[in-house]
Amino acid sequence: MPHLIIECTENLLKLQSPEEIMQNVYDSAESTALFDLGDIKIRINSF
């Protein structure tokens, strides 16, 4: 099960919502067909 952790500044989260960012990353990872559907876990650590 892949775990993807996105580290970014708070400024990035002002430009796009965390949900949108995580969905874009999820969709990109899923499109590779390397992972089973639903196994991809993503979270954001902002600083």
XYZ file of N, CA, C and O in Angstrom:
188
model
N 0.847 -1.175 0.000
C 0.000 0.000 0.000
C 0.893 1.238 0.000
O 1.641 1.473 0.935
N 0.826 2.041 -1.057
C 1.662 3.242 -1.115
C 1.115 4.360 -0.231
O -0.089 4.590 -0.182
N 2.023 5.011 0.453
C 1.683 6.181 1.259
C 2.450 7.352 0.666
O 3.675 7.330 0.604
N 1.734 8.352 0.229
C 2.347 9.530 -0.363
C 2.161 10.701 0.582
O 1.040 11.019 0.973
N 3.267 11.315 0.949
C 3.227 12.457 1.864
C 3.700 13.689 1.103
O 4.808 13.715 0.575
N 2.844 14.681 1.052
C 3.153 15.922 0.358
C 3.564 16.935 1.403
O 2.806 17.239 2.316
N 4.779 17.461 1.274
C 5.239 18.517 2.167
C 5.218 19.818 1.393
O 5.749 19.907 0.282
N 4.581 20.827 1.964
C 4.454 22.107 1.271
C 4.318 23.241 2.277
O 4.127 23.016 3.455
N 4.395 24.444 1.756
C 4.216 25.609 2.610
C 2.734 25.941 2.734
O 1.919 25.507 1.922
N 2.410 26.717 3.734
C 1.025 27.181 3.919
C 0.569 28.021 2.725
O -0.605 28.030 2.391
N 1.513 28.710 2.081
C 1.158 29.543 0.928
C 0.547 28.721 -0.200
O -0.361 29.188 -0.886
N 1.043 27.528 -0.414
C 0.487 26.667 -1.458
C -0.972 26.333 -1.164
O -1.806 26.305 -2.068
N -1.278 26.132 0.098
C -2.645 25.782 0.479
C -3.602 26.957 0.336
O -4.814 26.773 0.332
N -3.061 28.159 0.208
C -3.903 29.322 -0.070
C -4.263 29.392 -1.549
O -5.269 29.977 -1.921
N -3.437 28.777 -2.397
C -3.677 28.791 -3.837
C -4.633 27.691 -4.283
O -5.378 27.857 -5.236
N -4.556 26.558 -3.577
C -5.406 25.416 -3.929
C -5.712 24.652 -2.646
O -4.854 24.515 -1.780
N -6.923 24.148 -2.535
C -7.317 23.467 -1.300
C -6.562 22.148 -1.141
O -6.186 21.519 -2.143
N -6.347 21.719 0.095
C -5.674 20.434 0.326
C -6.393 19.270 -0.352
O -5.749 18.364 -0.880
N -7.718 19.334 -0.375
C -8.487 18.258 -1.006
C -8.200 18.171 -2.494
O -8.057 17.079 -3.046
N -8.111 19.334 -3.150
C -7.818 19.358 -4.585
C -6.414 18.833 -4.871
O -6.214 18.073 -5.822
N -5.459 19.236 -4.054
C -4.077 18.785 -4.232
C -3.999 17.275 -4.065
O -3.417 16.568 -4.904
N -4.594 16.758 -2.995
C -4.543 15.316 -2.745
C -5.277 14.543 -3.830
O -4.815 13.468 -4.239
N -6.385 15.068 -4.327
C -7.124 14.378 -5.388
C -6.311 14.328 -6.672
O -6.278 13.306 -7.357
N -5.616 15.427 -7.004
C -4.765 15.443 -8.196
C -3.634 14.422 -8.089
O -3.336 13.711 -9.054
N -3.012 14.352 -6.927
C -1.933 13.383 -6.719
C -2.482 11.963 -6.764
O -1.895 11.070 -7.389
N -3.630 11.748 -6.138
C -4.263 10.423 -6.154
C -4.572 9.995 -7.584
O -4.256 8.876 -7.994
N -5.182 10.886 -8.356
C -5.534 10.569 -9.738
C -4.288 10.247 -10.562
O -4.306 9.315 -11.388
N -3.221 10.994 -10.338
C -1.977 10.735 -11.069
C -1.384 9.382 -10.707
O -0.957 8.630 -11.579
N -1.366 9.070 -9.416
C -0.828 7.780 -8.975
C -1.688 6.631 -9.487
O -1.174 5.600 -9.942
N -2.985 6.805 -9.457
C -3.907 5.768 -9.917
C -3.774 5.529 -11.419
O -3.876 4.396 -11.892
N -3.511 6.580 -12.174
C -3.410 6.458 -13.630
C -2.212 5.624 -14.080
O -2.177 5.162 -15.215
N -1.248 5.411 -13.181
C -0.083 4.596 -13.545
C -0.418 3.113 -13.604
O 0.339 2.343 -14.177
N -1.510 2.715 -12.972
C -1.940 1.307 -12.894
C -0.929 0.442 -12.141
O -0.916 -0.772 -12.287
N -0.107 1.064 -11.313
C 0.865 0.327 -10.509
C 0.287 -0.116 -9.170
O 0.856 -0.986 -8.509
N -0.833 0.482 -8.773
C -1.400 0.244 -7.455
C -2.841 -0.234 -7.576
O -3.541 0.107 -8.516
N -3.283 -1.001 -6.597
C -4.680 -1.436 -6.563
C -5.572 -0.253 -6.218
O -5.197 0.620 -5.418
N -6.750 -0.248 -6.809
C -7.707 0.825 -6.575
C -8.049 0.918 -5.085
O -8.365 -0.070 -4.445
N -7.936 2.114 -4.536
C -8.261 2.329 -3.135
C -7.125 2.102 -2.161
O -7.270 2.372 -0.971
N -5.977 1.595 -2.633
C -4.856 1.329 -1.738
C -3.958 2.543 -1.521
O -3.124 2.533 -0.639
N -4.118 3.562 -2.317
C -3.255 4.733 -2.256
C -3.699 5.632 -1.097
O -4.853 5.994 -0.990
N -2.746 5.962 -0.229
C -3.024 6.845 0.912
C -2.177 8.105 0.760
O -0.974 8.032 0.504
N -2.814 9.260 0.917
C -2.134 10.536 0.724
C -2.424 11.459 1.895
O -3.559 11.499 2.391
N -1.403 12.192 2.315
C -1.623 13.227 3.339
C -0.694 14.392 3.055
O 0.296 14.267 2.349
N -1.040 15.530 3.621
C -0.266 16.756 3.445
C 0.282 17.201 4.788
O -0.442 17.267 5.779
N 1.573 17.511 4.799
C 2.224 18.135 5.955
C 2.623 19.538 5.508
O 3.481 19.694 4.646
N 1.981 20.530 6.062
C 2.324 21.910 5.688
C 3.169 22.538 6.786
O 3.095 22.159 7.948
N 3.987 23.474 6.365
C 4.841 24.170 7.337
C 4.895 25.644 7.002
O 4.442 26.076 5.979
